[in-house]
Coordinates of C-alpha atoms in Angstrom, one line a residue:
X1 CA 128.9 74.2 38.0
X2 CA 126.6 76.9 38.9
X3 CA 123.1 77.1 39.1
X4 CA 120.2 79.2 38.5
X5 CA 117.5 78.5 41.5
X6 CA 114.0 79.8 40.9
X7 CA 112.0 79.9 43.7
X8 CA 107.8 80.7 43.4
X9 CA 107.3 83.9 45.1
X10 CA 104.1 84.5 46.9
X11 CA 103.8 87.9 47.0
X12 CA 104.8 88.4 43.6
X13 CA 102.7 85.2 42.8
X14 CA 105.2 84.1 40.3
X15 CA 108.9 82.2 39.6
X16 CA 111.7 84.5 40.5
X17 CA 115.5 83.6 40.1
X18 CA 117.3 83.4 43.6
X19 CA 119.8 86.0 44.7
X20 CA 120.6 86.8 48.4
X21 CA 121.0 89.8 50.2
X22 CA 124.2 89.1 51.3
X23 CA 125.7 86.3 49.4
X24 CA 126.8 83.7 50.2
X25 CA 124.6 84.6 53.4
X26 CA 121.4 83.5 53.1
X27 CA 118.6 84.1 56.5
X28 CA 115.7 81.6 56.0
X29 CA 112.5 81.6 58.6
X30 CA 110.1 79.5 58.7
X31 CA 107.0 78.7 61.4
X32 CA 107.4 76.0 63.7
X33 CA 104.7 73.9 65.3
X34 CA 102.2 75.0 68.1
X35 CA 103.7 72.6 70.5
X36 CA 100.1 71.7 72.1
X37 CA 99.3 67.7 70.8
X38 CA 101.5 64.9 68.7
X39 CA 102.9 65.7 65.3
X40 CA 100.7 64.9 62.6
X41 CA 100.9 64.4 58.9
X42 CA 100.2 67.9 58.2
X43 CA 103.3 69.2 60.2
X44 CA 105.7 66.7 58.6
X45 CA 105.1 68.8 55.1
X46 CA 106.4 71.6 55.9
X47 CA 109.4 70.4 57.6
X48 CA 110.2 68.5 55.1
X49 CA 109.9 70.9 52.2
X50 CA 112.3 73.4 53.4
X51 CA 114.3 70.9 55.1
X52 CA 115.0 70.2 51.1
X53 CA 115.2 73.9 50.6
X54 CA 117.9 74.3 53.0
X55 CA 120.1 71.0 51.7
X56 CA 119.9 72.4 48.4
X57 CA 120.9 76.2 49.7
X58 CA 124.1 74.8 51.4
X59 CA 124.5 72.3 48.7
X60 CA 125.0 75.4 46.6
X61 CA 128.0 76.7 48.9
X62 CA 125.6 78.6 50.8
X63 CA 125.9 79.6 54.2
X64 CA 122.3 79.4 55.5
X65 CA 120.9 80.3 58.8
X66 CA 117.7 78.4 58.9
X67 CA 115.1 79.8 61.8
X68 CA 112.6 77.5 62.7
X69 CA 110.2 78.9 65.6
X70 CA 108.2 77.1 68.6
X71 CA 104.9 78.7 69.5
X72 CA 104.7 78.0 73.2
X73 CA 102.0 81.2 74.0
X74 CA 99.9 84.0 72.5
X75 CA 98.2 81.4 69.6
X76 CA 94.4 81.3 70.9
X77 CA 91.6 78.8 69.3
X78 CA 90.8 81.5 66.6
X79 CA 92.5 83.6 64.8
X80 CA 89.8 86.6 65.6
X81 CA 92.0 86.9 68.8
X82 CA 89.4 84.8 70.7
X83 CA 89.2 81.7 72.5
X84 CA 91.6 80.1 75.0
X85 CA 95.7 79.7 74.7
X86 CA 95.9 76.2 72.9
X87 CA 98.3 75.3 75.3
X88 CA 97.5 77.0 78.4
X89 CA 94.0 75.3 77.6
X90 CA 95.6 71.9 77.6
X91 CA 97.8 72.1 80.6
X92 CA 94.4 72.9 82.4
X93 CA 92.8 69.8 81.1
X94 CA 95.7 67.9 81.9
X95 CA 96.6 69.3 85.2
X96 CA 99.8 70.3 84.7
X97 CA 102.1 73.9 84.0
X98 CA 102.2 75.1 80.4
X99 CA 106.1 74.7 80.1
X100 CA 105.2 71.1 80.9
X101 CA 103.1 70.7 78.1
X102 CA 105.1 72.7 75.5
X103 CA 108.5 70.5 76.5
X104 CA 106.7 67.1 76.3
X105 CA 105.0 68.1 72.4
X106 CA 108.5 69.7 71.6
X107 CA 110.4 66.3 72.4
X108 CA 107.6 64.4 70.1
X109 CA 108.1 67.2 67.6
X110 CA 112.1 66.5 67.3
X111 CA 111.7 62.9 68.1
X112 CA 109.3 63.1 64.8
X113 CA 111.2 65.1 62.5
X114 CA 114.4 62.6 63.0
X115 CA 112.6 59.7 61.9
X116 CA 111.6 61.5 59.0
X117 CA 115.2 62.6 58.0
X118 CA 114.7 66.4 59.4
X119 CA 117.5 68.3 59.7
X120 CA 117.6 70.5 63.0
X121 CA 117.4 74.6 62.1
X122 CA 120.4 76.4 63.0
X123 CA 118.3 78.2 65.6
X124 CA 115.2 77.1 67.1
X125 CA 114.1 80.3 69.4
X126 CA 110.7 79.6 71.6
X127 CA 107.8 82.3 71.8
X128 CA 108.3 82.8 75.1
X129 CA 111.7 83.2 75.3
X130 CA 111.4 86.3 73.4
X131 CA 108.6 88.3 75.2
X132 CA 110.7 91.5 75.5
X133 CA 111.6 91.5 71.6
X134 CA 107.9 91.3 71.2
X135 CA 107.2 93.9 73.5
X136 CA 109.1 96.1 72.2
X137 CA 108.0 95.4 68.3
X138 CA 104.5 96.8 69.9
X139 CA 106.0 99.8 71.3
X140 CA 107.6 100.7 67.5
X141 CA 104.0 100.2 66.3
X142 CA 102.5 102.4 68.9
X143 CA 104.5 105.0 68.5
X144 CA 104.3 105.1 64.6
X145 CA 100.4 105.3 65.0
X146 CA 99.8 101.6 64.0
X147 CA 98.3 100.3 66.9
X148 CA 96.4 101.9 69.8
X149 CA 94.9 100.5 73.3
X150 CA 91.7 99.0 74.7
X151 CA 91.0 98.0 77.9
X152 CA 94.7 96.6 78.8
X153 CA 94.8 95.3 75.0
X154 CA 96.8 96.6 72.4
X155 CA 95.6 96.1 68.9
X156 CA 96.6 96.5 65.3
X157 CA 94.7 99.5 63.2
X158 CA 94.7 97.9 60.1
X159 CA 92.4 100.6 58.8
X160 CA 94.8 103.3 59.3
X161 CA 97.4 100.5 58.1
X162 CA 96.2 100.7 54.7
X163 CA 95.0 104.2 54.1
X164 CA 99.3 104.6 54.7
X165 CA 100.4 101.1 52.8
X166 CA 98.2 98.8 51.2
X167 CA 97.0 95.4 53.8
X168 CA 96.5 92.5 51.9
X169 CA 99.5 92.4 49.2
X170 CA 100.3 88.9 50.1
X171 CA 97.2 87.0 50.4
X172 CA 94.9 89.3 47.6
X173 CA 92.2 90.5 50.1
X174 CA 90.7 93.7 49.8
X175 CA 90.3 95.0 53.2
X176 CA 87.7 97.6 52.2
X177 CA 86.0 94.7 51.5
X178 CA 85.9 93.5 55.2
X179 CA 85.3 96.0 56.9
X180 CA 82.5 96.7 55.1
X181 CA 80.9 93.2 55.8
X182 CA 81.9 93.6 60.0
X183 CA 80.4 97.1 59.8
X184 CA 77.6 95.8 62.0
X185 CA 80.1 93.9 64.8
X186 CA 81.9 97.3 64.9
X187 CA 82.4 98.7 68.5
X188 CA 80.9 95.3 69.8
X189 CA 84.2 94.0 71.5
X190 CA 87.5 95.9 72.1
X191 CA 88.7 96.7 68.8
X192 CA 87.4 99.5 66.3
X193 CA 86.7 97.2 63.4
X194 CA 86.9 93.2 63.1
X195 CA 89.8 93.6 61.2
X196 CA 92.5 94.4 63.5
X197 CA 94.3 92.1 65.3
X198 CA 95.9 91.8 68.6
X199 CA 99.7 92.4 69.1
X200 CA 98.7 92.4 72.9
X201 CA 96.5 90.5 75.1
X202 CA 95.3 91.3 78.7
X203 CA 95.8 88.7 80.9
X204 CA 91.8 87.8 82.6
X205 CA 92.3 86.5 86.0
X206 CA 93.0 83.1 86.3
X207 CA 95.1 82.9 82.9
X208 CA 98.4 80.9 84.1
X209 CA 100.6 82.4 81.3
X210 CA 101.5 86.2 81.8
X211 CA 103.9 88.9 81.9
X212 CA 104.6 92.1 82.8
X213 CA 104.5 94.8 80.4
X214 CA 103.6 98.7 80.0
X215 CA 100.4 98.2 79.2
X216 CA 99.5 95.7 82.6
X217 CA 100.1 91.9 83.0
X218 CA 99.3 90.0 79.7
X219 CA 100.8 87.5 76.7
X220 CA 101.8 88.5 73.2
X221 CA 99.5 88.2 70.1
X222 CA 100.5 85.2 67.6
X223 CA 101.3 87.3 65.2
X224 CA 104.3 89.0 66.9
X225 CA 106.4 86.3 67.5
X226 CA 107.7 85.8 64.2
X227 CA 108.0 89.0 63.2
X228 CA 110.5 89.7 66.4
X229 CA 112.2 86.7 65.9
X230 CA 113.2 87.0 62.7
X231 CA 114.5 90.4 62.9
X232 CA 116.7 89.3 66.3
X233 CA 117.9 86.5 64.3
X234 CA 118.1 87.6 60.8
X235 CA 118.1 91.5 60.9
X236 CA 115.5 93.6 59.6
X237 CA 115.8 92.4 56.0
X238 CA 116.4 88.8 55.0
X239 CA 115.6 86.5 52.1
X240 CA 113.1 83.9 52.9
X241 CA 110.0 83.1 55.0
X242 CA 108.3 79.9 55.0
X243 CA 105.2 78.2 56.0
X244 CA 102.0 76.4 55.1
X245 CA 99.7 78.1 52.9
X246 CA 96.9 78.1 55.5
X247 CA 99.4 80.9 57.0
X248 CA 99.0 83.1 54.1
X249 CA 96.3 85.2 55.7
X250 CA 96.5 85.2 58.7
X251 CA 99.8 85.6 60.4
X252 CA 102.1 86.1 57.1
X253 CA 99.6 88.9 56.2
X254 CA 99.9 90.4 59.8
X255 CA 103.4 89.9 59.8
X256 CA 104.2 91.9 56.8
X257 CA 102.1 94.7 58.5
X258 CA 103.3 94.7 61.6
X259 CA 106.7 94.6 59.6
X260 CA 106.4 97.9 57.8
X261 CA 104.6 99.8 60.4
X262 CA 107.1 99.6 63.1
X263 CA 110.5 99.5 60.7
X264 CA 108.8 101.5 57.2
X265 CA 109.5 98.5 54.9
X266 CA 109.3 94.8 54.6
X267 CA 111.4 92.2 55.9
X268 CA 110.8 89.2 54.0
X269 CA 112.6 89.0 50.0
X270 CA 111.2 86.0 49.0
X271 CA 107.5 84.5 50.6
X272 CA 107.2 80.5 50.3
X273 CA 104.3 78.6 51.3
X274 CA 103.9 74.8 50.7
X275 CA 100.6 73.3 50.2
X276 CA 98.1 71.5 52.5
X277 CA 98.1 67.4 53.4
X278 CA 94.0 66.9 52.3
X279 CA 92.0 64.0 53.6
X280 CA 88.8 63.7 51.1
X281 CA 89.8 67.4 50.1
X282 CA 89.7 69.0 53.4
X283 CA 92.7 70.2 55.2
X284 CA 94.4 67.7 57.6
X285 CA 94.7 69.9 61.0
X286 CA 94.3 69.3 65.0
X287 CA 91.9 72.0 64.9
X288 CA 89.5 70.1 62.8
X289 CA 90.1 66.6 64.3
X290 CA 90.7 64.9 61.2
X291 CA 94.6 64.2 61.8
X292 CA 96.5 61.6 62.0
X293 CA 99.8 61.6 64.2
X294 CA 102.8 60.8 62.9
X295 CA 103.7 57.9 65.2
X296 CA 99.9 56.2 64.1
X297 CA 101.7 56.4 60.7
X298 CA 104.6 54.6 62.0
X299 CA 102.7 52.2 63.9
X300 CA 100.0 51.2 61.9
X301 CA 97.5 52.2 65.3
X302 CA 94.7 54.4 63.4
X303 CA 91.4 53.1 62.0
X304 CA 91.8 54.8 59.0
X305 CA 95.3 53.3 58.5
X306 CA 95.6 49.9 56.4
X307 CA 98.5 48.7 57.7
X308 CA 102.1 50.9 59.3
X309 CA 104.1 53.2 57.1
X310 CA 107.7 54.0 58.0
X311 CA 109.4 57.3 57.9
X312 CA 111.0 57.4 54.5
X313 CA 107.7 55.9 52.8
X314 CA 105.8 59.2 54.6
X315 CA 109.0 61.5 53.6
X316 CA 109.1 59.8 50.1
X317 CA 104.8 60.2 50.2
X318 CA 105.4 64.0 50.7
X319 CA 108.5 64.2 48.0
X320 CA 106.2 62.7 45.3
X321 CA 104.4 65.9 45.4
X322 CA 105.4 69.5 44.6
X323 CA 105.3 71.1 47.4
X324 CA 103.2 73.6 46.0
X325 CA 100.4 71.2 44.8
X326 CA 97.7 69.5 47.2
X327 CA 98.4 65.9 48.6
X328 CA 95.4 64.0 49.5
X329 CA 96.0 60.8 52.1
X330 CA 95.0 57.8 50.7
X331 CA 96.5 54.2 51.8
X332 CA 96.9 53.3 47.7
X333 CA 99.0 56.6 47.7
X334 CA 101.3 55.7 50.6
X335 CA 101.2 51.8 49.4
X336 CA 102.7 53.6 46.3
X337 CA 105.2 55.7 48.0
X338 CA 106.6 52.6 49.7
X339 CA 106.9 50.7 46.4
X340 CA 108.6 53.8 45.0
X341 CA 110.7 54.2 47.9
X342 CA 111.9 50.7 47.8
X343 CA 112.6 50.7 44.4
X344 CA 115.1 53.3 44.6
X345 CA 117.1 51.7 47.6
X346 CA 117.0 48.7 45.6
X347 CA 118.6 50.4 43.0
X348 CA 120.8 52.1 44.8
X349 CA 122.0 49.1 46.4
X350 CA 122.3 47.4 43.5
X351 CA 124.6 49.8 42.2
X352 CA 127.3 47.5 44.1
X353 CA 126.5 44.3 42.1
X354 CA 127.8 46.1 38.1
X355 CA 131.0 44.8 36.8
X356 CA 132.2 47.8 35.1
X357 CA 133.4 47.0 31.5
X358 CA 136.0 48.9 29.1
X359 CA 133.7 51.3 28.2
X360 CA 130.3 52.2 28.0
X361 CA 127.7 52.6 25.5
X362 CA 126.9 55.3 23.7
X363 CA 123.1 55.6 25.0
X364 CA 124.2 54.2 28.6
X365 CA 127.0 57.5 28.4
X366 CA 124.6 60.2 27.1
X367 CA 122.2 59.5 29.9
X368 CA 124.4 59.3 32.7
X369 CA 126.5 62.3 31.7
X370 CA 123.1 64.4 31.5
X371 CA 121.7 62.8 34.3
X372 CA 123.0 65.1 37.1
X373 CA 122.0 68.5 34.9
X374 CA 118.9 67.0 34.5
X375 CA 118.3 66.7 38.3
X376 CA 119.7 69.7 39.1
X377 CA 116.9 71.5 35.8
X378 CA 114.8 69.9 38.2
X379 CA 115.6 71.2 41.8
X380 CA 116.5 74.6 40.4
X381 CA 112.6 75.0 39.4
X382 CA 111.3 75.6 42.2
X383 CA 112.4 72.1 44.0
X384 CA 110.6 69.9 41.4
X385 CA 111.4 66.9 43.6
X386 CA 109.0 64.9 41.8
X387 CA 110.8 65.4 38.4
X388 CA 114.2 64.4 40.6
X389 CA 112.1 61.2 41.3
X390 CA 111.2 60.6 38.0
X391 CA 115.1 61.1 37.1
X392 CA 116.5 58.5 39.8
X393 CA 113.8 56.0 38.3
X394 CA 115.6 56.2 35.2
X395 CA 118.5 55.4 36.3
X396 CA 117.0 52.4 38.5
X397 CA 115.6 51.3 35.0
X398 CA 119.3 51.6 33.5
X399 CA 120.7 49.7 36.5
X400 CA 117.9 46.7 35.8
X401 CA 119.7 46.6 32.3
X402 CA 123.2 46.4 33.4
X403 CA 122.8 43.7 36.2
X404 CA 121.1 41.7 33.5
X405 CA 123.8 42.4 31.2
X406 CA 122.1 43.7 28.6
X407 CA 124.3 46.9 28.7
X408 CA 127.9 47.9 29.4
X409 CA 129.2 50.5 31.7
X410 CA 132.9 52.1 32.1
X411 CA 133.9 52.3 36.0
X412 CA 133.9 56.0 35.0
X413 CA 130.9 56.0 34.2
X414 CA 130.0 53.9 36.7
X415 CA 130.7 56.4 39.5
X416 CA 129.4 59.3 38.2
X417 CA 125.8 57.6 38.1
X418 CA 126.7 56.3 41.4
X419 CA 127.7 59.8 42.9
X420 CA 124.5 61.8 41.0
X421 CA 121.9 58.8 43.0
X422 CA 123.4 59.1 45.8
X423 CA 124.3 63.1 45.9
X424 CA 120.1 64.0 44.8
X425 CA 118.4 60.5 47.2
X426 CA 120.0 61.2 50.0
X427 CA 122.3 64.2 50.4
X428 CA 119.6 66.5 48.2
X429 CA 116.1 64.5 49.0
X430 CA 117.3 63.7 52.9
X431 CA 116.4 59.6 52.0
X432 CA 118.1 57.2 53.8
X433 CA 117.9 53.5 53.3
X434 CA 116.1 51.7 56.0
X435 CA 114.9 48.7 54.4
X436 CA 112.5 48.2 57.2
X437 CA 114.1 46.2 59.3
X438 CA 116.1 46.6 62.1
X439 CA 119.7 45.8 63.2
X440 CA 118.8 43.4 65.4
X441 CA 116.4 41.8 62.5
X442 CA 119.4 41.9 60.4
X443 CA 121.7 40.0 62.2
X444 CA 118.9 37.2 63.0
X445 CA 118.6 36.8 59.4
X446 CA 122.2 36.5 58.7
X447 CA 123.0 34.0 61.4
X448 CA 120.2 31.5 59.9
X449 CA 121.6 31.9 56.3
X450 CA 125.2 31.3 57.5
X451 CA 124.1 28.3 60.0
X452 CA 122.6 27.1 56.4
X453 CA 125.8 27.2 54.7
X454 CA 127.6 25.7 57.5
X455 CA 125.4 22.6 57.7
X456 CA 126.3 22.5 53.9
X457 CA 129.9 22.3 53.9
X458 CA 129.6 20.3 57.8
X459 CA 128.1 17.3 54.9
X460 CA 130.9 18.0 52.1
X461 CA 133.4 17.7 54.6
X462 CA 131.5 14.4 56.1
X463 CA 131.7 13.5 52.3
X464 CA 135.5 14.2 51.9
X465 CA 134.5 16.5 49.4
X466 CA 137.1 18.8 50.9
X467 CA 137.2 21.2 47.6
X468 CA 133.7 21.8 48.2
X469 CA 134.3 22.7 52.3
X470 CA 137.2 24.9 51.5
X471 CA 135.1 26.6 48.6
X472 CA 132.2 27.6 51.0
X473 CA 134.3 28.6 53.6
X474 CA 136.3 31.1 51.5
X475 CA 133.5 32.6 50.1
X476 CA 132.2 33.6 52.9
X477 CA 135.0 35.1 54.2
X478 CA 135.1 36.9 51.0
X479 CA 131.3 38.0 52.3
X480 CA 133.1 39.2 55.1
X481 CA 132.2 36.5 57.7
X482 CA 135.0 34.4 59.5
X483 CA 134.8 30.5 60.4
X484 CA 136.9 28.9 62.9
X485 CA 136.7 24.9 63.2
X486 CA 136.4 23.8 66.5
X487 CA 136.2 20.3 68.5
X488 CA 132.5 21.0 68.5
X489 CA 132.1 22.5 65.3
X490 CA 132.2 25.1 63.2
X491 CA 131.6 29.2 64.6
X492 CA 131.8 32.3 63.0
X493 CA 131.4 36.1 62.9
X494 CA 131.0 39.0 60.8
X495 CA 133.7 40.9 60.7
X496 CA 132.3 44.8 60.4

């Protein structure tokens, strides 16, 4: 059946309805980590959210190319351009090369975003791996009058930017505005007002991470990357750009400028920004210090944590949420998420335990044959993955009511309810059912229940009670496992 997405638009701040440049193409970006320190909570959100965005694009028969960047130079402690290289700053601390740093973050970064049920972008292109691209989006802007030089440096002229275009149209700031309140810091530093940013740096002696250019020996600006990448990957116009919302202004702002000053027009169809991971209301972020890494989640190892939290709880945590609404850590929330998450793959698996009957009921058939619509209402609005939540938990509620046969079910019905669950948890969501334990764990606790039933019939057969023996031993091959009777006793296996 075909569906009508609506995404929220950013720069149109409002719900627009979905249609791709060229169908059934779709070119989605969105920013990767700063690979500098461990994952955190904060960087899961984002991954997650369009890692739903682009199951439900191909779910839809799309054919997506999903861009997902690594920021391995050029992103300095703050934002004004200033400050050290996050990572070069860290490989000096830790006495190692840059490369060195980036690789070992970018293995915790994938190693991360499996656990949590991440799908891999169809390209993942590194910062500096694409040094020329960038090089030469800042000879475009040069040229067109966009940019100019200072001292090595090459920066943005947003002034002259805006008299031409209008900066700002994404995050609502009026740039008259500041530059009016940097008057005084004008002609302080390099640049002609605060305002403009770097598409350029010089390289000051002593900075490990450099390369040759036009303009002398030096590292991109932040900002460039993306807006290089994209266009290599995606061409010069595609359909949607991701990221946090803390990105909004910034580097989405100074991506759409650099954007239209080197190529006359924007890039980017649709802007999407999910919301900020809060602890007590302030953003969760390595630049504050008030994270907590991903594998402390899955370990239970921080102070503030109350006990561990395994992947799907964190992924079903985020889920909970619209991803455009603030979610605030709290161990009641996450204690919530994992009774939530649990009660769906209880439901799910007790999906397996219904005896279908000759038909269904007339309320049990309405709701399963709206069910899937009803998920879909809720994906297509923006990815209400809350509402899809609410949905499945209806249909746990219904499956409650069946195993206790207080409701019937046809086997057609049956597997429609069973294909919508398992089609929207984990095809749509990206849930899988872990249960917390682990294979190893499993098989321990198998082996004691079937040593328990063999001790059982080992005392009917003692009894003679040989109807009893060859019931137990039939039903658990029925179970699946097999018992052999030996000179020394009973053994078994399960058969997989």
């Amino acid at each position: 059946m075909e569906q009508n997405l609506l995404i929220y638009n950013t720069l149109s701040r409002s719900k627009e309805l979905f249609k791709p440049l060229h169908a059934p193409h779709v070119g989605m970006y969105v920013c990767g980590p700063t690979v500098y320190g461990d994952p955190h909570l904060g960087h899961a959100r984002p991954a997650i959210t369009f890692d739903v965005l682009f199951r439900y694009l191909r779910h839809l028969g799309y054919k997506v190319r999903y861009v997902r960047n690594i920021t391995d130079v050029g992103h300095l402690e703050h934002d004004a351009d200033e400050g050290d290289d996050k990572i070069e700053k860290k490989a000096r601390l830790e006495q190692l090369e840059p490369m060195e740093i980036a690789q070992h973050y970018a293995n915790r970064y994938h190693k991360a975003m499996e656990r949590l049920g991440v799908l891999p972008p169809s390209i993942e292109p590194r910062a500096t791996g694409h040094i020329i691209e960038q090089e030469e989006l800042v000879k475009q802007i040069l040229a067109n009058g966009y940019a100019y030089e200072s001292n090595g440096s090459i920066y943005f002229d947003v002034e002259r930017y805006d008299r031409d275009h209008k900066y700002g149209i994404l995050s609502g700031r009026n740039l008259t505005d500041i530059i009016n309140n940097s008057r005084e810091l004008a002609g302080t530093g390099e640049k002609r007002n605060q305002a403009d940013f770097a598409l350029w740096k010089k390289a000051q002696p002593g900075h490990i991470m450099r390369w040759p250019s036009p303009w002398g020996a030096g590292f991109p600006g932040w900002h460039c990357e993306c807006t290089a990448m994209g266009r290599k990957y995606l061409g010069d116009h595609f359909d949607i750009h991701g990221g946090g919302m803390d990105l909004v202004f910034p580097h989405h702002e100074c991506e759409i400028a650099q954007a239209v000053a080197s190529q006359g027009d924007q890039m980017v169809r649709y802007w999407m920004h999910n919301n900020m991971i809060t602890i007590n209301g302030q953003k969760m972020g390595k630049s504050l210090g008030n994270f907590i890494t991903l594998e402390q989640f899955f370990q239970g190892s921080h102070p503030s944590l109350e006990q561990a939290y395994t992947p799907m709880t964190i992924r079903f945590f985020i889920l909970s949420a619209h991803y455009r609404g603030t979610v605030d850590f709290s161990n009641d929330a996450l204690k919530a998420a994992q009774k939530g998450y649990e009660r769906l793959m209880n439901g799910l698996s007790d999906l397996e335990r219904i005896q279908p009957a000759k038909g269904s009921q007339p309320e049990v058939a309405r709701f399963v044959g709206a069910l899937r619509q009803r998920l879909y209402d809720a994906m297509n609005d923006d990815l209400q993955t809350p509402l899809v939540i609410s949905g499945l938990f209806e249909a746990c509620h219904l499956i409650n009511t069946l195993i206790d046969h207080k409701a019937k079910i046809s086997a057609d019905d049956l597997q429609a309810l069973s294909d919508t669950m398992h089609t929207f948890a984990f095809d749509l969501l990206g849930l899988s059912n872990e249960k917390g334990q682990t294979g190893e764990a499993r098989e321990e606790a198998y082996g004691k229940v079937v040593e328990m039933v063999l001790r059982l019939r080992q005392q009917a057969k003692e009894a003679k009670d040989w109807a009893t023996s060859d019931q137990i031993r039939d039903a658990l091959a029925e179970a699946g496992f097999e018992v052999k009777d030996t000179k020394d006793g009973a053994t078994w296996k399960l058969n997989r």
